[in-house]
Tab-separated table of C-alpha atoms in Angstrom:
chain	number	residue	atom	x	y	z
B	1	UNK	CA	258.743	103.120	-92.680
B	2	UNK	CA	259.727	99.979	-94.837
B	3	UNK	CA	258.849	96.569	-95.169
B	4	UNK	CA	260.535	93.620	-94.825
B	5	UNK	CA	260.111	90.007	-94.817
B	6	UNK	CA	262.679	87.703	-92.818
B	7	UNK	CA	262.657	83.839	-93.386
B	8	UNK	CA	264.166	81.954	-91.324
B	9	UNK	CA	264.252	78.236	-90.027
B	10	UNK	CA	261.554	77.364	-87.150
B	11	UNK	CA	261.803	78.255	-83.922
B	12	UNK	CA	263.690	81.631	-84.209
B	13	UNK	CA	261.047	83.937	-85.400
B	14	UNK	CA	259.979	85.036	-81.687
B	15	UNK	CA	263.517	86.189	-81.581
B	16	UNK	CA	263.387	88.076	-84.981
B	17	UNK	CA	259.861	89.641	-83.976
B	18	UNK	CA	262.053	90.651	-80.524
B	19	UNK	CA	264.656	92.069	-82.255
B	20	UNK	CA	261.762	94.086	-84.764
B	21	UNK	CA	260.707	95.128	-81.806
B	22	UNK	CA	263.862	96.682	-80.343
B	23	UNK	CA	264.250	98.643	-83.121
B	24	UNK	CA	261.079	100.181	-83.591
B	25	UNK	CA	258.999	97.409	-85.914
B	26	UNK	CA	255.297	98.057	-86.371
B	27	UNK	CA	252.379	95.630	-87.695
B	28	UNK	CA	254.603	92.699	-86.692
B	29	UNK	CA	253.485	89.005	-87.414
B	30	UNK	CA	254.961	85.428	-87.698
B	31	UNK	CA	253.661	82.760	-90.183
B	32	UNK	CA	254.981	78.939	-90.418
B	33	UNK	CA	255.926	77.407	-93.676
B	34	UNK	CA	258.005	74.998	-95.476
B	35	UNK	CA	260.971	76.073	-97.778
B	36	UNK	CA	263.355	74.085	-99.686
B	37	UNK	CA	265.407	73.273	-96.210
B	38	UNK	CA	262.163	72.042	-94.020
B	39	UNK	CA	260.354	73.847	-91.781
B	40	UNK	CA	260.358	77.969	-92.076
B	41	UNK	CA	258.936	80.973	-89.964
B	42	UNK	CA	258.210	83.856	-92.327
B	43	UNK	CA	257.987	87.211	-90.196
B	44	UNK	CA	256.847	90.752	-91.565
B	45	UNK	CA	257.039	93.991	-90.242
B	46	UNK	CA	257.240	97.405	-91.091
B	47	UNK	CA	260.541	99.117	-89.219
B	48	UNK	CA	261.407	103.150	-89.323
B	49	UNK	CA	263.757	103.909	-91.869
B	50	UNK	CA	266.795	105.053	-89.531
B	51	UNK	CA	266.405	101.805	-87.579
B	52	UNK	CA	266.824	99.396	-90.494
B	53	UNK	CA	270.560	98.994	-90.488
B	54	UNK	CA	270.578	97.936	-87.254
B	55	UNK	CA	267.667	95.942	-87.501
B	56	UNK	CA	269.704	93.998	-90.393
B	57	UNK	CA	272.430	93.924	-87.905
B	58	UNK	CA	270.944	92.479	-85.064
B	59	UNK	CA	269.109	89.537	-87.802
B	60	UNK	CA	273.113	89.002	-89.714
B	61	UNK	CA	273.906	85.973	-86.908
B	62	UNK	CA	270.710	84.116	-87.443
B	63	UNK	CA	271.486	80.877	-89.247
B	64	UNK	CA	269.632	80.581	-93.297
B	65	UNK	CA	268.288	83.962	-93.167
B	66	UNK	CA	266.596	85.372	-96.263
B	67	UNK	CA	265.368	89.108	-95.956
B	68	UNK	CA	263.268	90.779	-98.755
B	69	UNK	CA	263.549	94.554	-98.352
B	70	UNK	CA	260.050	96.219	-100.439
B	71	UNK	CA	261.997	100.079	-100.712
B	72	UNK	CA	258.455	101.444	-100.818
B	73	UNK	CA	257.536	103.568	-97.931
B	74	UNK	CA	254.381	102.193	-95.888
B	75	UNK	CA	252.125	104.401	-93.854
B	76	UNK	CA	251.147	102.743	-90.336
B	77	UNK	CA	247.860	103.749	-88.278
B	78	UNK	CA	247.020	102.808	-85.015
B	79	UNK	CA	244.209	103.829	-82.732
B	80	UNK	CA	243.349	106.311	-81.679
B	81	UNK	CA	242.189	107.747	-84.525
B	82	UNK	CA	243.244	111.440	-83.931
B	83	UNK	CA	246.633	110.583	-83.766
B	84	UNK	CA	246.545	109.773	-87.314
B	85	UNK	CA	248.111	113.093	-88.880
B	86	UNK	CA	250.811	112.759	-86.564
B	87	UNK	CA	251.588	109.292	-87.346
B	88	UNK	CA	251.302	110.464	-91.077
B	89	UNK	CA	253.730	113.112	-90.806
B	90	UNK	CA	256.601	110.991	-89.300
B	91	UNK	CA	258.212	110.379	-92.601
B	92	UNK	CA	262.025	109.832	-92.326
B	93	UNK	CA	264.989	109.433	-94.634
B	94	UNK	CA	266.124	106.561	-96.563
B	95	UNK	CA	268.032	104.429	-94.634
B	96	UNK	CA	272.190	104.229	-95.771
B	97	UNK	CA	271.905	100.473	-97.388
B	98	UNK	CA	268.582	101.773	-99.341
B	99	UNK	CA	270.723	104.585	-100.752
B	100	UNK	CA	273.184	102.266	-101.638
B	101	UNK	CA	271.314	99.623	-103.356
B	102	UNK	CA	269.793	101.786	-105.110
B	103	UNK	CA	273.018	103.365	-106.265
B	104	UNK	CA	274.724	100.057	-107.214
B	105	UNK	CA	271.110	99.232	-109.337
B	106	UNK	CA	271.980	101.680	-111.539
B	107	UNK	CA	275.374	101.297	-112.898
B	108	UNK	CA	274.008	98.213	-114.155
B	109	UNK	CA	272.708	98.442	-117.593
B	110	UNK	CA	275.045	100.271	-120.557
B	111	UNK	CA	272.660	99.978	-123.825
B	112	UNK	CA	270.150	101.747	-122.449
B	113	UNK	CA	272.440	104.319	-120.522
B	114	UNK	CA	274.524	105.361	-123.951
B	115	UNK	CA	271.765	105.044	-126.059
B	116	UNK	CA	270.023	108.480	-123.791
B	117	UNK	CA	273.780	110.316	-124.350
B	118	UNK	CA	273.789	109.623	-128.011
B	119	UNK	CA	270.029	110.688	-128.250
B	120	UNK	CA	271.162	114.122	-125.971
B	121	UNK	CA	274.237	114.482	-128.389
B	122	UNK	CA	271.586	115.126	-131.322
B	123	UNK	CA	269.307	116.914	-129.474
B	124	UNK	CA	271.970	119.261	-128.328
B	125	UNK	CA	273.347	119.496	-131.254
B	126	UNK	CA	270.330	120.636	-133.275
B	127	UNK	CA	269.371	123.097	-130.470
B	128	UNK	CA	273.100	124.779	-130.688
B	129	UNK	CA	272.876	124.626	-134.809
B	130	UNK	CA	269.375	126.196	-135.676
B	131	UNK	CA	269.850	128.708	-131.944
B	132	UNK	CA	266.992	126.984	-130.381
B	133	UNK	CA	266.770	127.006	-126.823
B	134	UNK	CA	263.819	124.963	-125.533
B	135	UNK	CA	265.701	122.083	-127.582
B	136	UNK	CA	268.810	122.419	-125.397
B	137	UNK	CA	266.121	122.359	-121.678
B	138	UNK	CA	265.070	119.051	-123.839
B	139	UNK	CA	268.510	117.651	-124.156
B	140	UNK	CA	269.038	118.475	-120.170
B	141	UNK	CA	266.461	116.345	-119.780
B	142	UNK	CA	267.490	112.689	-121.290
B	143	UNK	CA	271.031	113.223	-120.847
B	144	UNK	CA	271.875	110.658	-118.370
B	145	UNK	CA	274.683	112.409	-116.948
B	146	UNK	CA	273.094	112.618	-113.005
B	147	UNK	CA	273.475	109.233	-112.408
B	148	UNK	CA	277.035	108.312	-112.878
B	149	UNK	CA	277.702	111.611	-111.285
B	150	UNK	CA	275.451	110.752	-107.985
B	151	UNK	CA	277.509	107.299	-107.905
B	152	UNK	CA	280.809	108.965	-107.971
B	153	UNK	CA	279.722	111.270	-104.493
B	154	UNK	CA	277.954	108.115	-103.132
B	155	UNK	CA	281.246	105.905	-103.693
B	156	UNK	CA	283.128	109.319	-102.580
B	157	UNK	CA	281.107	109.090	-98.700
B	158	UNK	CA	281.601	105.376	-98.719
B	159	UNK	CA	284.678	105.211	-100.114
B	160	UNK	CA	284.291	102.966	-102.049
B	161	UNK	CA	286.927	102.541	-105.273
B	162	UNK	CA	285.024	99.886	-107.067
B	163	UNK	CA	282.252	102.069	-107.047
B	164	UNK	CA	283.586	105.121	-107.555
B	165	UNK	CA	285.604	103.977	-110.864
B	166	UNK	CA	282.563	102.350	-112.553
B	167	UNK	CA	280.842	105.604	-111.722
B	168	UNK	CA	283.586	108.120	-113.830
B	169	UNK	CA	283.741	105.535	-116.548
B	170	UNK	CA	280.433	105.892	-116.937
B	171	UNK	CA	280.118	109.540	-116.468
B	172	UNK	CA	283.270	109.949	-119.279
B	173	UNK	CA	281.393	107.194	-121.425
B	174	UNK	CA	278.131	109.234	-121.435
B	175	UNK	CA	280.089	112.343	-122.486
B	176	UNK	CA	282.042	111.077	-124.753
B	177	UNK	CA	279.409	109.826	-126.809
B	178	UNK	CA	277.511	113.389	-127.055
B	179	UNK	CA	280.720	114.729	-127.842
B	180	UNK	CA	281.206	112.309	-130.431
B	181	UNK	CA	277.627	112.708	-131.908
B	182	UNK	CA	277.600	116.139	-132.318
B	183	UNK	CA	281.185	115.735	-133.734
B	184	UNK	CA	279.889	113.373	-136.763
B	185	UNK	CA	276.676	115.770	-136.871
B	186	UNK	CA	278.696	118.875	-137.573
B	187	UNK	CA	280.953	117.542	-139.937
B	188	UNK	CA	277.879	115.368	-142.560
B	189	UNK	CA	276.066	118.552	-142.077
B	190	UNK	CA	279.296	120.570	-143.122
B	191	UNK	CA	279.125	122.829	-140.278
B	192	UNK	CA	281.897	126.216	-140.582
B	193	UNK	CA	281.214	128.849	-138.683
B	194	UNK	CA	280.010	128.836	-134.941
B	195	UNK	CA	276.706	129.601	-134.194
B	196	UNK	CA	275.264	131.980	-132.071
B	197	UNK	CA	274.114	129.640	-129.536
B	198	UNK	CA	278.127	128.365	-129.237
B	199	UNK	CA	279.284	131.025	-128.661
B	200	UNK	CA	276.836	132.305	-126.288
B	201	UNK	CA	277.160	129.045	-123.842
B	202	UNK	CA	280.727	128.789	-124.062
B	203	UNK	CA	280.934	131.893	-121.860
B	204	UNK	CA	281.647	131.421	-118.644
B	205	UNK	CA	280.308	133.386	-115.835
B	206	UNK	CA	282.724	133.912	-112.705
B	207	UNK	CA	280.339	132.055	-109.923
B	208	UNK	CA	280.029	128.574	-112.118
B	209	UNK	CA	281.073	126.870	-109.406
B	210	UNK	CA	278.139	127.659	-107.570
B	211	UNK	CA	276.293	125.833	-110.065
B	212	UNK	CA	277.288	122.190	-109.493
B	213	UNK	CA	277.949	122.169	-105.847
B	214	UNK	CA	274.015	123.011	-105.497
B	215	UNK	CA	273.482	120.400	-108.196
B	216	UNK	CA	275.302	118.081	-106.335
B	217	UNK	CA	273.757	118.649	-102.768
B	218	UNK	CA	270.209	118.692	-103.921
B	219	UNK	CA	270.582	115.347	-106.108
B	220	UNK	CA	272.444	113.741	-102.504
B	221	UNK	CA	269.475	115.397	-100.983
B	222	UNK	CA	266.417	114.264	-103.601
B	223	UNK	CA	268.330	110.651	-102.989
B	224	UNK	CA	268.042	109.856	-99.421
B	225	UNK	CA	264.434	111.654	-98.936
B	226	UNK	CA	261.911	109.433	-98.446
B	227	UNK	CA	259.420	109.920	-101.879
B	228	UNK	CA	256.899	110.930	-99.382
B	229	UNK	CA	258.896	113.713	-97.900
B	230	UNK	CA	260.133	116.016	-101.069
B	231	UNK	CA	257.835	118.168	-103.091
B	232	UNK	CA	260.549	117.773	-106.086
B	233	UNK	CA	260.642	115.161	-108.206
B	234	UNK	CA	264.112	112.912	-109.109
B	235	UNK	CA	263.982	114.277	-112.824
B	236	UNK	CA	263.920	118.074	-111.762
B	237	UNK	CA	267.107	117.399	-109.575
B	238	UNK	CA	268.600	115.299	-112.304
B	239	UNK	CA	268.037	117.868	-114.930
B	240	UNK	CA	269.373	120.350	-112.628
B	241	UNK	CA	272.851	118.225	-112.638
B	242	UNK	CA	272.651	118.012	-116.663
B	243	UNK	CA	272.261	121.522	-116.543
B	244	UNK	CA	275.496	122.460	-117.200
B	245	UNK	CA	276.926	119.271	-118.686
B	246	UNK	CA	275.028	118.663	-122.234
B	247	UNK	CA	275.024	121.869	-123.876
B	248	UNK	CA	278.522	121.852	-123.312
B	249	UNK	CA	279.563	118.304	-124.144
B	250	UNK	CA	277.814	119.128	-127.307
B	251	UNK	CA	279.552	122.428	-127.843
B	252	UNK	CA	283.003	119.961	-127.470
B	253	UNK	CA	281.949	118.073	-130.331
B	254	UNK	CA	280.744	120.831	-132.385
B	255	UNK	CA	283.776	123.498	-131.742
B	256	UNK	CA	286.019	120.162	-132.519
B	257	UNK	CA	284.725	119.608	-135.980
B	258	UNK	CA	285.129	123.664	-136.790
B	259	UNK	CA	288.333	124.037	-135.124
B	260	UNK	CA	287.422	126.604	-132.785
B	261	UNK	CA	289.796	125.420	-129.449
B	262	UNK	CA	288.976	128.050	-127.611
B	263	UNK	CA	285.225	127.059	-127.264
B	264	UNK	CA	286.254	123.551	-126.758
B	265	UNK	CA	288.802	125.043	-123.974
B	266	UNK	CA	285.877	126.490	-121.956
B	267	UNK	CA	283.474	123.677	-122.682
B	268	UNK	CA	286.071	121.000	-121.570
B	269	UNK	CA	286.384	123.607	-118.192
B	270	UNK	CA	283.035	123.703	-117.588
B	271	UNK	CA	282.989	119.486	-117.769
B	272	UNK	CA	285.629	118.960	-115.306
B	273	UNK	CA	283.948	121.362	-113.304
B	274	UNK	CA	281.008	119.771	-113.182
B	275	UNK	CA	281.964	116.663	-111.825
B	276	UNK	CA	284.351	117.884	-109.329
B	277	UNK	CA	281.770	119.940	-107.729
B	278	UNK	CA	278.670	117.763	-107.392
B	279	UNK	CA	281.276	114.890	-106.299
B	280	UNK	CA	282.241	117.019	-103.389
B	281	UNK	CA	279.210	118.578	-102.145
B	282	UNK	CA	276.715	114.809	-102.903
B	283	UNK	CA	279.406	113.199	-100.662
B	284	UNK	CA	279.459	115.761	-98.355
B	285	UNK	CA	275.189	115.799	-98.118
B	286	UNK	CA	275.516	112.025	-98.151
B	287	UNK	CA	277.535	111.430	-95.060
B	288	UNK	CA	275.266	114.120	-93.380
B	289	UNK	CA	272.741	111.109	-93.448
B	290	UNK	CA	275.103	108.880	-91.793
B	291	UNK	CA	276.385	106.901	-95.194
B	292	UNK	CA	279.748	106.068	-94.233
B	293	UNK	CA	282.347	103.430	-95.414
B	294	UNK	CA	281.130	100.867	-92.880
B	295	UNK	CA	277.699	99.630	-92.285
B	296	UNK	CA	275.404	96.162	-92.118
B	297	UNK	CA	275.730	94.474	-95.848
B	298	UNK	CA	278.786	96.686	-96.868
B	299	UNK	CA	282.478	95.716	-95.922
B	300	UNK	CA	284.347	97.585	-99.108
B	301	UNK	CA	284.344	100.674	-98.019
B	302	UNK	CA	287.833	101.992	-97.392
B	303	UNK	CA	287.625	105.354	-94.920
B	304	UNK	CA	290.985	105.980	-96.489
B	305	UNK	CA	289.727	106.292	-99.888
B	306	UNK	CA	286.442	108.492	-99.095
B	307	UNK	CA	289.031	111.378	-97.172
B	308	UNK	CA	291.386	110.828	-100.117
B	309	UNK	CA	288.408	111.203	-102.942
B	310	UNK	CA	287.042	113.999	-101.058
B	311	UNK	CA	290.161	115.700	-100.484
B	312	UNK	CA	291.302	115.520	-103.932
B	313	UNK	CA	287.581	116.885	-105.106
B	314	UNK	CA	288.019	119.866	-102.485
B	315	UNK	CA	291.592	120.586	-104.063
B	316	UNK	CA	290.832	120.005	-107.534
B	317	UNK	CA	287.479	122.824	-107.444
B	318	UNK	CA	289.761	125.059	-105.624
B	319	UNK	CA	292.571	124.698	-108.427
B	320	UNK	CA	289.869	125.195	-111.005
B	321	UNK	CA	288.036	128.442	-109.388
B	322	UNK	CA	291.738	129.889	-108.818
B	323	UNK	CA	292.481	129.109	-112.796
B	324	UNK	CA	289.640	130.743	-113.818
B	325	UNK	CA	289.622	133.641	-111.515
B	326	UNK	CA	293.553	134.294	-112.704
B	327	UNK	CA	292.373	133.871	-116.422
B	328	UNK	CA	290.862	137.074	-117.562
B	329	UNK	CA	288.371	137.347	-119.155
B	330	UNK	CA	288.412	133.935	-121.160
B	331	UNK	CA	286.649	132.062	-118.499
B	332	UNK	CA	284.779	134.749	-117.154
B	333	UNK	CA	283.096	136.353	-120.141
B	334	UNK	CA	279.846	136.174	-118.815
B	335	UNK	CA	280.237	138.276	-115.690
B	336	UNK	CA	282.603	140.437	-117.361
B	337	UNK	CA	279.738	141.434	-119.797
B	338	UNK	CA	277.871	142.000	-116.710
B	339	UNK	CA	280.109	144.486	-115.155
B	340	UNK	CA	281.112	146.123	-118.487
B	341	UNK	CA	277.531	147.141	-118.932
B	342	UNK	CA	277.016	148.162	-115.629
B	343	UNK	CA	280.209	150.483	-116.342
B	344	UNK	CA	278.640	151.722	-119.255
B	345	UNK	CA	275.224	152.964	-117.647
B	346	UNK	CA	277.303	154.333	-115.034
B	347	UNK	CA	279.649	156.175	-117.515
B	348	UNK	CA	277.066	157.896	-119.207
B	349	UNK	CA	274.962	158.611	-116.435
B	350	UNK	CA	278.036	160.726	-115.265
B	351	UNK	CA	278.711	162.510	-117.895
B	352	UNK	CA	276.122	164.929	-117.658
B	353	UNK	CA	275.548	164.548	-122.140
B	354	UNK	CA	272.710	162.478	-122.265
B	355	UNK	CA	270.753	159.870	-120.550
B	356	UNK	CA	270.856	156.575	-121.023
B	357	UNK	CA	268.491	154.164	-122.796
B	358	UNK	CA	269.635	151.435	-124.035
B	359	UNK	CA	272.818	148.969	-123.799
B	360	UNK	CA	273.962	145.931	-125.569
B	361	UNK	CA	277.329	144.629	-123.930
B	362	UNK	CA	278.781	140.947	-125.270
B	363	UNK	CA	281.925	139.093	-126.861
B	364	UNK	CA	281.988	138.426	-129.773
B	365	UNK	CA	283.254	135.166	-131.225
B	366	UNK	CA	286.547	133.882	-129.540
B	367	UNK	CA	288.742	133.180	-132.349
B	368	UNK	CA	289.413	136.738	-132.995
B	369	UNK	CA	293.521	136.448	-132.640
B	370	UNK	CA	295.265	138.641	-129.952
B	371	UNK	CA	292.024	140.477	-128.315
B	372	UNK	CA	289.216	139.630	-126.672
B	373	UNK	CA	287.160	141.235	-128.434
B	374	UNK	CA	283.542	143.289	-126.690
B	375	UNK	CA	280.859	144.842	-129.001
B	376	UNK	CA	279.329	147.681	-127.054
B	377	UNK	CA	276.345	149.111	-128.530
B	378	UNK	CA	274.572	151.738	-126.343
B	379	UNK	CA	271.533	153.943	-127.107
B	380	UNK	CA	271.079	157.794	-125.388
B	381	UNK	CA	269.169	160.229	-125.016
B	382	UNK	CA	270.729	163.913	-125.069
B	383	UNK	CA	268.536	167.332	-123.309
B	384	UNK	CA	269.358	168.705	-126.400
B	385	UNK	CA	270.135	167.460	-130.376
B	386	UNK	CA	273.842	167.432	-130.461
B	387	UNK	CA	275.584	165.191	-133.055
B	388	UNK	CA	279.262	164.841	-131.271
B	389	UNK	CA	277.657	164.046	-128.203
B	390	UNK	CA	277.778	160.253	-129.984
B	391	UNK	CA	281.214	160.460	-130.191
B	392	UNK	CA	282.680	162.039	-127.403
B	393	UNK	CA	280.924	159.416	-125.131
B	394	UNK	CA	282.045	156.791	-127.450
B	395	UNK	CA	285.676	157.872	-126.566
B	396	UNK	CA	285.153	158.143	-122.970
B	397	UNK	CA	283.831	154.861	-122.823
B	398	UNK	CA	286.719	153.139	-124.925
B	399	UNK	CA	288.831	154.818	-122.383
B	400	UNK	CA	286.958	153.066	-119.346
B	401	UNK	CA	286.716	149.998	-120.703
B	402	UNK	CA	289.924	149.169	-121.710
B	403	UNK	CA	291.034	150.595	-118.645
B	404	UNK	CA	289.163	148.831	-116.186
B	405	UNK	CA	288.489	145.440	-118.115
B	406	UNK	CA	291.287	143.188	-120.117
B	407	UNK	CA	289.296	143.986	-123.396
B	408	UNK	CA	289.498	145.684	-127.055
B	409	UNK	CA	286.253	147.537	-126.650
B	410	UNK	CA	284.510	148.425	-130.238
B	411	UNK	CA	282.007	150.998	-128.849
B	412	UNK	CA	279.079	152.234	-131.185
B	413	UNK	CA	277.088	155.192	-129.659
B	414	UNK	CA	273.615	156.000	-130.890
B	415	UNK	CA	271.701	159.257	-130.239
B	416	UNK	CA	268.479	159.093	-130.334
B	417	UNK	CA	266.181	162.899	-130.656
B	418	UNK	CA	262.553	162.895	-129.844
């Protein structure tokens, strides 16, 4: 439940307390005071969180009304006493306007917000140039990248444009400063060669887009949860949107300032992606709890502009999934290694030579011209010591490979004897 106090000239707060009532209101009381225009009744009372727009409604066509919404949830007992738990356990969602205020609050501030995506941009950046990992989880977690991306799917189910263009300025502002941070970084630090980090998270696996429509839907979700109803916490579901968005905004700077275009390609992919993805499915989650263009305290949405955002979001992942699908194996490296080394277990468990032991499937580093390029390194074991048994499977599987993957396979067989 939340709070709220109405003020209101004299003589109408038996009707507000009526209309509290109507909709639910517990704990409700009337006071008399004076405000600036004479003579005030100041009611409070605590109203379920589903019944708070129309509460609002029903109060709009009172004259000098002041309402102070406290968007903290409030826990009401009543005798008996062993109906408690059950009163404890009714915790519903956030109301629509609570999901929206709280939206609008924060597109506010810019020093702060850029300030987080330049300090992400060197994080990122140093995790990606000295290969350290937990450094890139760190960067995940002060990029701001979940908010402006929340507002986009929030103005998306309300349509509203106002909201929805602040929200991609910001999300393009935020990026573009990591970017251009680990730009400058590279080039004082005379960067030349990518690392293996870069090259390791530009590769794209085939089911990315998986990635930010769950984003999306649990950040819509974590939003209009009541805090006392969700075991997970609003940084875990924003780091889970930044997931995929600051390693490679930083690989975009990085690639950039060595020339490598085909990492910045992918990284760039997996950016648009992003966005396109956790706009659709937020603002698909977020009409699921009944935000829509119109309500009590909103009059700009347009329903035009919510089908039209949505629509274009729908189109635009579908586009994306259908390049990348059609663009082997650039933007599907990832799952292509996948399959490659489940080829090559497979291969040499059917040969019959020797068993296998070990295998160490991957691309190499993109700027190889006219190939894409996968280092196969596999370890067996033969029944007996035979020294072309190395080679002959290292020609079958050069065979399979290139015939069942878009590849140049460089294939290195070791045999290893007890």
């Amino acid at each position: 439940m939340r709070a709220l106090i109405v003020r209101l000239p004299r003589g109408f707060g038996p009707k507000a307390l009526a209309a509290a009532a109507r909709h639910g209101g517990r704990n409700l009381s009337a006071l008399e005071g004076s405000g600036e225009d004479g003579p005030v009744d100041v009611v409070l009372v605590h109203v379920p969180n589903d019944r708070l727009e129309g509460l609002l409604d029903d109060l709009q066509d009172f004259p000098d009304l002041h309402v102070t919404f406290e968007p903290r949830g409030v826990i009401t007992l009543h005798p008996p006493g062993r109906s408690a738990p059950d009163e404890a356990l009714d915790v519903g969602a956030r109301s629509p306007i609570e999901v929206l205020l709280g939206g609008l609050q924060s597109v506010g501030s810019w020093n702060g917000f850029l300030g987080y995506a330049a300090a992400a941009g060197v994080v990122v950046w140093i995790g990606l140039f000295t290969n350290t990992v937990y450094l890139l989880t760190a960067a995940m977690l002060i990029a701001p990248y979940a908010g402006p991306a929340m507002n986009a799917a929030l103005a998306t189910a309300r349509g509203d444009p106002r909201l929805f263009a602040r929200s991609v300025l910001r999300y393009v502002a935020a990026l573009a400063t990591t970017i251009l941070v680990a730009f400058a970084l590279s080039l004082v630090f005379s960067q030349d060669i990518a690392t293996e980090q870069m090259v390791e998270r530009s590769q794209i696996s085939a089911v990315a887009a998986l990635l930010p429509l769950v984003a999306g839907a649990a950040g819509a979700l974590n939003l209009c949860q009541s805090e006392r109803n969700s075991l997970v916490s609003g940084a875990a579901t924003g780091m889970l949107v930044a997931a995929s968005l600051a390693p490679p905004a930083g690989l975009v700077g990085m690639a950039a300032a060595i020339g490598e275009w085909d990492l910045v390609g992918s990284a760039v992919f997996v950016l648009v992606l992003q966005l396109v993805g956790i706009n659709l499915s937020g603002a698909v989650v977020f009409r699921l709890f009944g935000i829509a263009p119109r309500g009590v305290r909103f009059a700009r949405g347009r329903p035009w502009f919510g089908w039209a955002a949505g629509g274009a979001s729908a189109l635009a992942l579908a586009g994306l999934v259908a390049f990348q699908l059609s663009d082997r194996p650039m933007l599907q490296r990832s799952s292509t290694a996948q399959r490659a080394a489940a080829l090559v277990q497979s291969t040499i468990d059917a040969s019959g030579l020797a068993k296998p032991v070990h295998q160490d499937v991957r691309f190499t580093r993109a700027d190889i011209p006219g190939q894409n390029t996968l280092l196969v390194r596999a370890w067996v074991q033969p029944p007996s010591p035979d020294p072309a048994i190395g080679e002959r499977l290292a020609a079958t599987l050069r065979e399979r490979l290139r015939a069942s993957f878009d590849v140049t396979p460089l294939v290195d067989v070791t045999v290893l004897a007890e």
